[in-house]
């Protein structure tokens, strides 16, 4: 017997309808390339997104057509976030930090027919423009420049249609609304195709109080780029509940971000740890310079949040880090490390060590771990590969039958992350499967060593990599960037680790570098370090 409940379609247009009718006057702020601020209201955003949808249809977009975007975080990108799915198209955010060969591959593999290009990224676009069979190129004049030959000016395009002609498409919630390619460091990037339903439910999941608790009273600033897993879904969640939104444009350096967080009274912000590490250094140097009293949470994900960073923000600046784990394949939210009620009165050390773990899964996402013996017990000790399933988890990669081994026969997604799971379901990530160090047949967690190293006051950034070793198969090597004006020797750093780890876990040595190479998503690019130090223990010191 079926229930007698409406078959209401969970779609992006439904989020837009709600924003239009309830939050018309709420504000959306963008920092332009010249740092001046553009302000308008949700009513303007909705109107322009609908005109974009109409205009794209007039240009020949048909259901399911992919529309690329190559843009920073700003209001026009937000309009594309809504306008493209409202036209029945698929928003395909292109990662502007990738090499042009990868961009050409990704846009061609996705078969993008249209593309919206930020004026400030035109030079990058020109490097791969001719390698993709675009039907139409739309130029977003973020600096007010004139559209180049053969392109359509975004503003003229919006002006060419009348919003009253907009009719909502008859969408099925299972249709694709957006796609994003993984920023994997090995192999070709793989496309994840998000349905309207997954994105609508993910938005709701983001707003739950034990999740990120996004609400009407929030001012949300996603530092995480809109080309990285839809800025972790925050623009959609914010529109669903009517939060004020603030976009930093191309200015992602810590001091510009701190200025904007303070001046716009931001309450919730989100990004990868490297961003916050830089901010913490500035705050430590100038503890009184910025008024961040409105800021209730800084969401950190994409890589493990070092415990020392969580502690530093809280103890020295009263700022709360919310540590979350996610993946492009999960829209991206998987687990969130909010403090459970049983730890509310626990000693701070216990609270911080919990917050440095990745946390239990959000509702409608399930987790389990597997090693050679089968599914691992939830004892917080046994480690295995994390598998997930849930309402916004990918079921396959787009057009990649060769990547089917990422999914188990019983329908779970294999994450490639090595974890232990605590009795209460809190996931504790030990490593990416490919980064784990195998020494004498045992595993060493590079993440645990890195986080401990980043707890040393002189260390700005630390990456620990496996290096081939004639006796032990692999041994850990620490690669460290020191803070400006600080010093520490390799021995001193190893002594700093000694009380916390088994002797055989300790890195054999520490190499000091000027900077650690980063991936397009701002994570440590360990493949580059591994290449650089490949022969360290077997034949010289590498390059
Ligand atoms: P991406 O798809 O680019 O978002 O990368 C997903 C990967 O980032 C995951 O599989 C993890 O290896 C890593 N990751 C994401 N969040 C965390 C976290 N909180 N702690 C540790 N690793 C993380």
Coordinates of C-alpha atoms and ligand atoms in Angstrom, one line a residue:
X1 CA 0.0 0.0 0.0
X2 CA 1.5 3.4 -1.0
X3 CA 1.3 6.3 1.4
X4 CA -1.0 9.2 0.5
X5 CA 1.6 11.9 0.4
X6 CA 2.3 14.3 -2.5
X7 CA 5.1 13.4 -4.8
X8 CA 6.8 16.9 -4.3
X9 CA 9.9 17.1 -6.5
X10 CA 13.0 18.0 -4.6
X11 CA 14.7 20.3 -7.1
X12 CA 16.9 23.4 -7.4
X13 CA 13.9 25.4 -8.8
X14 CA 12.1 24.6 -5.6
X15 CA 14.9 26.1 -3.6
X16 CA 14.8 29.2 -5.8
X17 CA 11.0 29.6 -5.4
X18 CA 11.4 29.5 -1.7
X19 CA 14.2 32.1 -1.7
X20 CA 12.1 34.3 -4.0
X21 CA 9.0 34.2 -1.9
X22 CA 10.5 34.3 1.6
X23 CA 13.9 36.0 1.5
X24 CA 13.6 38.6 -1.4
X25 CA 15.2 41.3 0.7
X26 CA 18.1 39.4 2.2
X27 CA 21.5 40.5 0.9
X28 CA 24.2 38.9 -1.3
X29 CA 27.6 40.6 -1.2
X30 CA 30.5 40.1 -3.6
X31 CA 34.0 41.4 -3.4
X32 CA 34.9 42.5 -6.9
X33 CA 38.4 42.1 -8.4
X34 CA 39.2 45.7 -7.4
X35 CA 38.0 44.9 -3.9
X36 CA 35.0 47.2 -4.1
X37 CA 31.8 45.5 -2.9
X38 CA 28.8 44.6 -5.0
X39 CA 25.5 44.3 -3.1
X40 CA 22.1 43.2 -4.1
X41 CA 19.2 41.2 -2.8
X42 CA 17.9 37.7 -3.3
X43 CA 15.1 39.2 -5.4
X44 CA 17.7 40.4 -7.9
X45 CA 19.5 37.1 -7.8
X46 CA 16.3 35.2 -8.5
X47 CA 15.3 37.5 -11.3
X48 CA 18.7 37.3 -13.0
X49 CA 19.0 33.5 -12.5
X50 CA 15.6 33.0 -14.2
X51 CA 16.6 35.3 -17.0
X52 CA 19.8 33.3 -17.5
X53 CA 17.7 30.1 -17.7
X54 CA 15.4 31.7 -20.3
X55 CA 18.3 33.1 -22.3
X56 CA 20.1 29.7 -22.3
X57 CA 17.0 28.0 -23.6
X58 CA 16.8 30.7 -26.4
X59 CA 20.4 30.0 -27.3
X60 CA 19.4 26.4 -27.8
X61 CA 20.1 24.6 -24.5
X62 CA 18.1 21.4 -24.3
X63 CA 17.4 19.2 -21.3
X64 CA 20.6 17.7 -19.8
X65 CA 23.0 19.9 -21.8
X66 CA 26.2 20.6 -19.8
X67 CA 27.1 24.2 -19.1
X68 CA 30.6 24.8 -17.9
X69 CA 31.5 27.7 -15.6
X70 CA 35.1 29.0 -15.2
X71 CA 34.7 31.5 -12.4
X72 CA 35.6 32.6 -8.9
X73 CA 33.1 32.8 -6.1
X74 CA 30.8 35.7 -6.9
X75 CA 27.1 36.7 -7.5
X76 CA 27.2 35.9 -11.2
X77 CA 28.4 32.4 -10.4
X78 CA 25.6 32.1 -7.9
X79 CA 23.1 33.0 -10.7
X80 CA 24.6 30.2 -12.8
X81 CA 24.3 27.8 -9.9
X82 CA 20.5 28.4 -10.1
X83 CA 19.9 29.5 -13.7
X84 CA 21.5 26.5 -15.3
X85 CA 19.6 23.8 -13.4
X86 CA 16.4 25.9 -13.8
X87 CA 16.9 25.8 -17.5
X88 CA 17.0 22.0 -17.4
X89 CA 20.8 22.1 -17.9
X90 CA 23.7 20.6 -15.9
X91 CA 25.9 23.1 -14.1
X92 CA 29.5 21.9 -14.7
X93 CA 32.0 23.9 -12.5
X94 CA 35.5 23.9 -14.0
X95 CA 38.4 24.0 -11.6
X96 CA 40.4 27.1 -12.5
X97 CA 43.5 25.7 -10.7
X98 CA 43.9 22.8 -13.0
X99 CA 46.3 22.7 -15.9
X100 CA 44.8 23.6 -19.3
X101 CA 45.3 20.0 -20.5
X102 CA 43.1 18.7 -17.7
X103 CA 40.5 21.4 -18.3
X104 CA 40.4 20.5 -22.0
X105 CA 40.0 16.8 -21.1
X106 CA 37.3 17.5 -18.4
X107 CA 35.2 19.9 -20.5
X108 CA 35.4 17.5 -23.5
X109 CA 34.7 14.4 -21.5
X110 CA 31.6 16.1 -20.0
X111 CA 30.7 17.3 -23.5
X112 CA 30.1 20.9 -22.3
X113 CA 28.1 22.7 -24.9
X114 CA 28.1 26.2 -23.3
X115 CA 30.5 27.8 -21.0
X116 CA 30.4 30.9 -18.8
X117 CA 33.9 32.5 -18.4
X118 CA 34.9 35.0 -15.8
X119 CA 36.7 38.0 -17.4
X120 CA 39.6 37.6 -14.9
X121 CA 40.1 34.0 -16.1
X122 CA 40.1 34.7 -19.9
X123 CA 43.8 34.1 -20.4
X124 CA 43.4 30.6 -18.8
X125 CA 40.3 29.9 -20.9
X126 CA 42.2 30.9 -24.1
X127 CA 44.7 28.2 -23.4
X128 CA 42.2 25.4 -23.9
X129 CA 39.3 27.1 -25.7
X130 CA 40.1 25.6 -29.1
X131 CA 40.3 22.1 -27.7
X132 CA 36.7 21.8 -26.7
X133 CA 33.6 21.9 -29.0
X134 CA 31.8 24.7 -27.3
X135 CA 28.6 25.8 -28.9
X136 CA 28.5 29.2 -27.2
X137 CA 31.0 31.1 -25.0
X138 CA 29.5 33.6 -22.6
X139 CA 31.7 36.2 -21.1
X140 CA 31.1 37.4 -17.5
X141 CA 32.4 41.0 -17.3
X142 CA 33.6 40.9 -13.8
X143 CA 35.9 43.8 -14.4
X144 CA 33.6 45.6 -16.8
X145 CA 35.6 44.9 -19.9
X146 CA 34.2 44.3 -23.4
X147 CA 33.3 40.8 -24.6
X148 CA 36.0 39.4 -27.0
X149 CA 35.0 38.4 -30.5
X150 CA 32.9 35.4 -30.8
X151 CA 31.6 35.5 -27.3
X152 CA 28.3 36.7 -25.8
X153 CA 28.3 39.3 -23.1
X154 CA 26.6 37.9 -20.0
X155 CA 24.8 41.2 -19.1
X156 CA 23.6 41.7 -22.6
X157 CA 22.3 38.1 -22.6
X158 CA 20.3 38.7 -19.4
X159 CA 19.0 42.0 -20.8
X160 CA 17.8 40.3 -23.9
X161 CA 14.9 38.4 -22.2
X162 CA 11.9 39.3 -20.1
X163 CA 11.6 37.5 -16.8
X164 CA 7.8 37.3 -17.1
X165 CA 8.4 34.8 -19.9
X166 CA 10.1 32.4 -17.5
X167 CA 8.3 29.1 -17.0
X168 CA 9.5 26.5 -14.6
X169 CA 10.7 23.4 -16.4
X170 CA 8.9 20.2 -15.5
X171 CA 11.8 18.5 -13.9
X172 CA 12.1 15.1 -12.4
X173 CA 14.1 15.2 -9.1
X174 CA 16.3 12.4 -10.4
X175 CA 17.5 14.4 -13.3
X176 CA 21.1 15.7 -13.2
X177 CA 21.5 19.3 -12.0
X178 CA 25.2 19.6 -11.7
X179 CA 28.5 17.8 -12.2
X180 CA 31.9 18.1 -10.7
X181 CA 35.2 16.3 -11.5
X182 CA 37.3 14.8 -8.7
X183 CA 40.6 16.6 -8.2
X184 CA 42.3 13.3 -7.7
X185 CA 46.1 13.3 -7.8
X186 CA 46.3 10.0 -9.7
X187 CA 44.7 9.0 -12.9
X188 CA 42.3 11.1 -15.0
X189 CA 39.7 13.1 -13.1
X190 CA 36.3 11.4 -12.8
X191 CA 32.9 13.1 -13.2
X192 CA 30.3 13.0 -10.5
X193 CA 26.8 13.8 -11.6
X194 CA 24.5 15.2 -8.9
X195 CA 20.8 14.9 -9.2
X196 CA 18.4 17.7 -8.1
X197 CA 17.1 15.4 -5.4
X198 CA 20.6 14.8 -3.9
X199 CA 21.4 18.5 -3.9
X200 CA 18.1 19.5 -2.3
X201 CA 18.5 16.8 0.4
X202 CA 22.1 17.7 0.9
X203 CA 21.1 21.3 1.4
X204 CA 18.6 20.2 4.1
X205 CA 21.2 18.0 5.7
X206 CA 23.6 21.0 5.9
X207 CA 21.1 22.9 7.8
X208 CA 20.5 20.4 10.6
X209 CA 21.5 21.5 14.0
X210 CA 24.0 18.7 14.6
X211 CA 25.4 19.4 11.1
X212 CA 26.4 22.9 10.0
X213 CA 23.1 24.4 11.3
X214 CA 22.9 26.9 8.5
X215 CA 20.0 29.3 9.3
X216 CA 18.3 32.5 8.3
X217 CA 20.3 34.4 10.9
X218 CA 23.6 33.3 9.4
X219 CA 25.9 35.2 7.1
X220 CA 27.7 32.6 5.1
X221 CA 31.1 33.1 3.4
X222 CA 32.3 30.1 1.4
X223 CA 36.1 30.3 1.1
X224 CA 35.9 26.9 -0.5
X225 CA 35.7 27.6 -4.2
X226 CA 32.4 27.2 -6.1
X227 CA 34.3 24.8 -8.4
X228 CA 35.1 22.5 -5.6
X229 CA 32.1 20.2 -4.8
X230 CA 29.7 23.2 -5.3
X231 CA 31.4 25.2 -2.5
X232 CA 30.4 22.3 -0.3
X233 CA 26.8 22.9 -1.2
X234 CA 26.7 26.1 1.0
X235 CA 25.2 28.5 -1.6
X236 CA 22.2 26.1 -2.0
X237 CA 21.8 25.6 1.7
X238 CA 22.0 29.3 2.4
X239 CA 19.4 30.0 -0.3
X240 CA 17.1 27.3 1.1
X241 CA 17.0 29.0 4.6
X242 CA 17.7 32.6 3.5
X243 CA 21.1 33.3 5.0
X244 CA 22.9 36.4 3.8
X245 CA 25.7 35.3 1.5
X246 CA 29.2 36.8 1.0
X247 CA 31.5 35.9 -1.8
X248 CA 35.2 36.8 -1.7
X249 CA 35.8 36.9 -5.5
X250 CA 39.4 36.2 -6.4
X251 CA 40.8 37.5 -3.0
X252 CA 41.6 34.3 -1.1
X253 CA 44.7 35.4 0.8
X254 CA 44.2 35.2 4.6
X255 CA 44.4 38.9 5.3
X256 CA 41.8 39.8 2.7
X257 CA 39.5 37.1 4.0
X258 CA 39.9 38.3 7.6
X259 CA 39.0 41.8 6.5
X260 CA 35.9 40.6 4.8
X261 CA 34.9 38.2 7.6
X262 CA 35.1 41.2 10.0
X263 CA 33.5 43.9 7.9
X264 CA 30.5 41.8 6.8
X265 CA 30.0 40.2 10.3
X266 CA 30.2 36.7 8.8
X267 CA 28.9 34.0 11.1
X268 CA 29.8 30.8 9.2
X269 CA 32.7 30.2 6.8
X270 CA 34.3 27.1 5.3
X271 CA 37.5 26.0 3.6
X272 CA 40.5 23.7 3.6
X273 CA 43.0 23.7 6.5
X274 CA 45.7 25.5 4.7
X275 CA 43.5 28.6 4.5
X276 CA 42.9 28.6 8.3
X277 CA 46.6 27.8 9.1
X278 CA 47.5 31.1 7.4
X279 CA 44.8 33.0 9.2
X280 CA 45.8 31.6 12.6
X281 CA 49.3 32.9 12.1
X282 CA 48.0 36.4 11.3
X283 CA 45.6 36.4 14.2
X284 CA 48.4 35.3 16.5
X285 CA 50.5 38.2 15.3
X286 CA 47.7 40.7 15.5
X287 CA 45.2 39.4 18.0
X288 CA 43.3 42.7 18.3
X289 CA 43.2 43.8 14.6
X290 CA 40.0 42.0 13.5
X291 CA 36.6 42.0 15.1
X292 CA 35.4 38.4 14.5
X293 CA 32.9 38.4 17.3
X294 CA 30.1 37.4 14.9
X295 CA 31.8 34.3 13.7
X296 CA 30.2 31.2 15.2
X297 CA 31.9 28.5 13.2
X298 CA 34.7 27.9 10.7
X299 CA 34.1 24.7 8.9
X300 CA 37.2 22.8 8.0
X301 CA 37.4 19.9 5.6
X302 CA 39.1 18.5 2.6
X303 CA 42.1 17.4 4.7
X304 CA 42.4 16.6 8.4
X305 CA 42.1 19.7 10.7
X306 CA 45.2 19.6 12.9
X307 CA 44.3 19.4 16.6
X308 CA 46.7 22.2 17.4
X309 CA 44.9 24.5 15.0
X310 CA 41.5 23.7 16.5
X311 CA 42.9 24.4 19.9
X312 CA 44.8 27.5 18.8
X313 CA 41.7 29.1 17.3
X314 CA 39.6 28.3 20.4
X315 CA 42.0 29.0 23.2
X316 CA 43.8 32.1 21.8
X317 CA 40.9 33.7 19.8
X318 CA 37.6 32.1 21.0
X319 CA 36.9 30.9 17.5
X320 CA 35.3 27.5 16.9
X321 CA 36.4 25.1 14.2
X322 CA 33.9 22.5 13.0
X323 CA 35.7 19.7 11.4
X324 CA 33.9 17.8 8.6
X325 CA 34.8 15.0 6.2
X326 CA 33.5 14.9 2.7
X327 CA 34.2 14.0 -0.9
X328 CA 33.2 15.3 -4.3
X329 CA 31.4 11.9 -4.6
X330 CA 29.2 12.9 -1.6
X331 CA 27.9 16.4 -2.6
X332 CA 30.3 16.5 -0.4
X333 CA 29.2 16.2 3.2
X334 CA 29.9 12.8 4.9
X335 CA 30.7 13.2 8.6
X336 CA 30.7 16.2 11.0
X337 CA 32.6 16.4 14.3
X338 CA 30.2 18.4 16.5
X339 CA 30.7 17.7 20.2
X340 CA 28.2 15.1 21.5
X341 CA 26.4 15.9 24.7
X342 CA 28.3 13.2 26.6
X343 CA 31.5 15.3 26.1
X344 CA 30.0 18.7 27.0
X345 CA 31.6 18.6 30.4
X346 CA 34.7 16.6 29.5
X347 CA 38.2 18.1 30.0
X348 CA 39.2 20.3 27.1
X349 CA 41.9 17.9 26.0
X350 CA 39.3 15.2 25.5
X351 CA 37.0 17.6 23.6
X352 CA 39.8 18.7 21.3
X353 CA 40.9 15.2 20.5
X354 CA 37.3 14.3 19.6
X355 CA 37.0 17.4 17.4
X356 CA 40.2 16.5 15.6
X357 CA 38.5 13.3 14.4
X358 CA 36.1 13.4 11.5
X359 CA 32.9 12.7 13.4
X360 CA 29.8 10.5 12.9
X361 CA 28.0 10.4 9.6
X362 CA 25.2 13.0 8.9
X363 CA 21.7 11.6 8.6
X364 CA 21.0 9.4 5.6
X365 CA 24.7 8.7 5.1
X366 CA 25.9 5.3 6.4
X367 CA 29.5 4.3 7.1
X368 CA 31.4 1.0 7.5
X369 CA 35.0 0.0 7.2
X370 CA 36.6 -3.1 5.6
X371 CA 40.0 -4.7 5.7
X372 CA 41.4 -8.1 4.5
X373 CA 39.5 -9.8 7.3
X374 CA 36.1 -8.3 6.3
X375 CA 34.1 -5.5 7.9
X376 CA 35.9 -3.9 10.8
X377 CA 34.5 -3.7 14.3
X378 CA 33.6 -0.2 15.6
X379 CA 36.3 -0.4 18.3
X380 CA 38.2 2.8 17.4
X381 CA 41.3 0.7 16.8
X382 CA 40.9 -1.7 13.9
X383 CA 41.6 0.1 10.6
X384 CA 40.1 -0.5 7.2
X385 CA 38.9 1.3 4.1
X386 CA 35.9 3.5 4.6
X387 CA 32.8 2.6 2.6
X388 CA 29.7 4.8 2.5
X389 CA 26.2 4.8 1.1
X390 CA 23.5 7.3 1.3
X391 CA 21.0 9.6 -0.2
X392 CA 23.6 12.0 -1.8
X393 CA 26.4 9.5 -2.5
X394 CA 27.4 8.8 -6.1
X395 CA 26.3 5.5 -7.5
X396 CA 28.8 5.6 -10.5
X397 CA 31.2 7.9 -12.3
X398 CA 30.0 9.7 -15.4
X399 CA 30.9 7.7 -18.5
X400 CA 33.7 5.7 -16.8
X401 CA 32.8 2.0 -16.9
X402 CA 36.5 1.3 -16.0
X403 CA 36.1 3.0 -12.6
X404 CA 33.3 0.6 -11.5
X405 CA 35.6 -1.0 -8.9
X406 CA 35.1 2.1 -6.7
X407 CA 31.7 0.6 -5.9
X408 CA 31.0 -2.6 -4.0
X409 CA 28.7 -5.4 -5.3
X410 CA 26.2 -4.5 -2.6
X411 CA 26.1 -0.8 -3.5
X412 CA 28.5 1.0 -1.3
X413 CA 31.1 3.5 -2.4
X414 CA 34.7 2.7 -1.6
X415 CA 36.2 6.0 -0.5
X416 CA 39.9 5.1 -0.5
X417 CA 40.3 6.6 3.0
X418 CA 41.7 4.4 5.8
X419 CA 39.8 4.8 9.0
X420 CA 39.0 3.5 12.4
X421 CA 35.4 3.8 13.6
X422 CA 34.6 4.4 17.3
X423 CA 31.8 2.6 19.1
X424 CA 29.5 5.7 18.7
X425 CA 30.1 5.8 14.9
X426 CA 32.8 8.6 15.0
X427 CA 35.0 8.1 12.1
X428 CA 38.7 8.7 12.6
X429 CA 40.6 9.0 9.4
X430 CA 44.1 7.6 9.4
X431 CA 45.2 8.3 5.9
X432 CA 44.3 8.1 2.2
X433 CA 44.9 4.5 1.2
X434 CA 47.6 5.7 -1.2
X435 CA 49.4 7.9 1.4
X436 CA 49.6 5.4 4.3
X437 CA 53.2 4.4 5.1
X438 CA 53.9 0.7 5.2
X439 CA 56.9 0.1 7.4
X440 CA 58.0 -3.5 8.1
X441 CA 54.5 -4.8 7.3
X442 CA 52.8 -2.4 9.7
X443 CA 50.9 0.8 8.9
X444 CA 51.9 4.3 10.0
X445 CA 49.4 7.1 9.7
X446 CA 50.9 10.1 8.0
X447 CA 47.9 12.3 9.1
X448 CA 48.6 11.6 12.8
X449 CA 52.3 12.6 12.4
X450 CA 51.5 15.7 10.4
X451 CA 49.0 16.9 12.8
X452 CA 51.3 16.4 15.7
X453 CA 54.1 18.2 13.9
X454 CA 51.8 21.1 13.1
X455 CA 51.3 21.4 16.9
X456 CA 54.9 22.5 17.3
X457 CA 55.0 26.3 17.6
X458 CA 57.6 26.8 14.9
X459 CA 55.9 24.7 12.3
X460 CA 53.7 26.3 9.7
X461 CA 53.0 23.3 7.5
X462 CA 54.0 19.6 7.6
X463 CA 53.5 16.7 5.3
X464 CA 54.7 13.2 6.0
X465 CA 55.3 10.9 3.1
X466 CA 56.3 7.3 2.6
X467 CA 59.8 6.8 1.1
X468 CA 61.1 3.5 -0.2
X469 CA 63.5 1.9 2.3
X470 CA 65.9 -1.0 1.6
X471 CA 65.1 -2.7 5.0
X472 CA 61.6 -1.6 6.0
X473 CA 59.9 -1.3 2.6
X474 CA 58.9 2.3 3.4
X475 CA 59.8 4.8 6.1
X476 CA 58.2 8.1 7.0
X477 CA 59.9 11.3 6.0
X478 CA 58.6 14.6 7.3
X479 CA 58.7 17.6 5.1
X480 CA 58.3 20.9 7.0
X481 CA 57.8 24.6 6.4
X482 CA 58.8 26.7 9.3
X483 CA 56.9 29.9 10.3
X484 CA 58.5 33.1 9.3
X485 CA 61.3 34.1 11.8
X486 CA 61.1 30.7 13.7
X487 CA 63.6 28.0 13.9
X488 CA 63.7 24.3 14.9
X489 CA 66.0 21.4 14.1
X490 CA 65.1 18.0 12.8
X491 CA 66.0 16.4 16.1
X492 CA 63.9 18.9 18.0
X493 CA 60.8 18.1 15.9
X494 CA 61.3 14.4 16.3
X495 CA 61.7 14.8 20.1
X496 CA 58.4 16.8 20.0
X497 CA 56.7 13.7 18.5
X498 CA 58.4 11.1 20.7
X499 CA 56.0 11.1 23.7
X500 CA 53.0 10.6 21.4
X501 CA 54.0 7.8 19.1
X502 CA 55.6 4.3 19.0
X503 CA 59.3 4.6 18.3
X504 CA 59.0 3.0 14.9
X505 CA 56.4 5.5 13.8
X506 CA 58.8 8.4 14.2
X507 CA 60.0 9.9 10.9
X508 CA 63.6 9.0 10.2
X509 CA 64.3 12.6 9.5
X510 CA 62.9 16.0 8.7
X511 CA 63.5 17.9 5.5
X512 CA 62.9 21.7 5.6
X513 CA 61.4 23.3 2.5
X514 CA 60.2 26.8 1.6
X515 CA 56.8 25.6 0.7
X516 CA 54.8 22.4 0.2
X517 CA 53.2 22.0 -3.2
X518 CA 49.4 22.1 -3.1
X519 CA 46.7 20.4 -5.2
X520 CA 44.1 22.4 -7.1
X521 CA 42.0 22.2 -4.0
X522 CA 44.7 23.6 -1.7
X523 CA 45.6 20.2 -0.2
X524 CA 49.2 19.0 0.2
X525 CA 50.3 17.5 -3.1
X526 CA 52.0 14.5 -1.7
X527 CA 52.6 12.9 -5.1
X528 CA 55.0 15.7 -5.9
X529 CA 56.9 15.3 -2.6
X530 CA 57.1 11.6 -3.1
X531 CA 58.6 12.1 -6.5
X532 CA 61.1 14.7 -5.1
X533 CA 62.3 12.4 -2.3
X534 CA 61.8 9.1 -4.0
X535 CA 65.5 8.0 -3.7
X536 CA 66.1 9.5 -0.2
X537 CA 66.9 6.3 1.6
X538 CA 68.1 4.3 -1.4
X539 CA 70.4 6.5 -3.3
X540 CA 71.1 10.1 -2.3
X541 CA 68.8 12.8 -1.1
X542 CA 66.5 13.1 -4.1
X543 CA 66.3 16.4 -6.0
Ligands
LIG1 P1 37.7 15.9 -2.6 O1 36.8 15.0 -3.4 O2 38.6 16.7 -3.4 O3 36.8 16.8 -1.7 O4 38.6 15.0 -1.7 C1 38.1 14.1 -0.8 C2 39.2 13.5 0.1 O5 39.7 14.6 0.9 C3 38.7 12.5 1.1 O6 38.6 11.2 0.4 C4 39.7 12.5 2.1 O7 40.9 11.8 1.8 C5 40.1 14.0 2.2 N1 39.3 14.7 3.3 C6 38.2 15.4 3.2 N2 37.8 15.8 4.4 C7 38.8 15.4 5.3 C8 38.9 15.5 6.7 N3 38.1 16.2 7.5 N4 40.0 14.9 7.3 C9 40.9 14.2 6.5 N5 40.8 14.0 5.2 C10 39.7 14.6 4.6

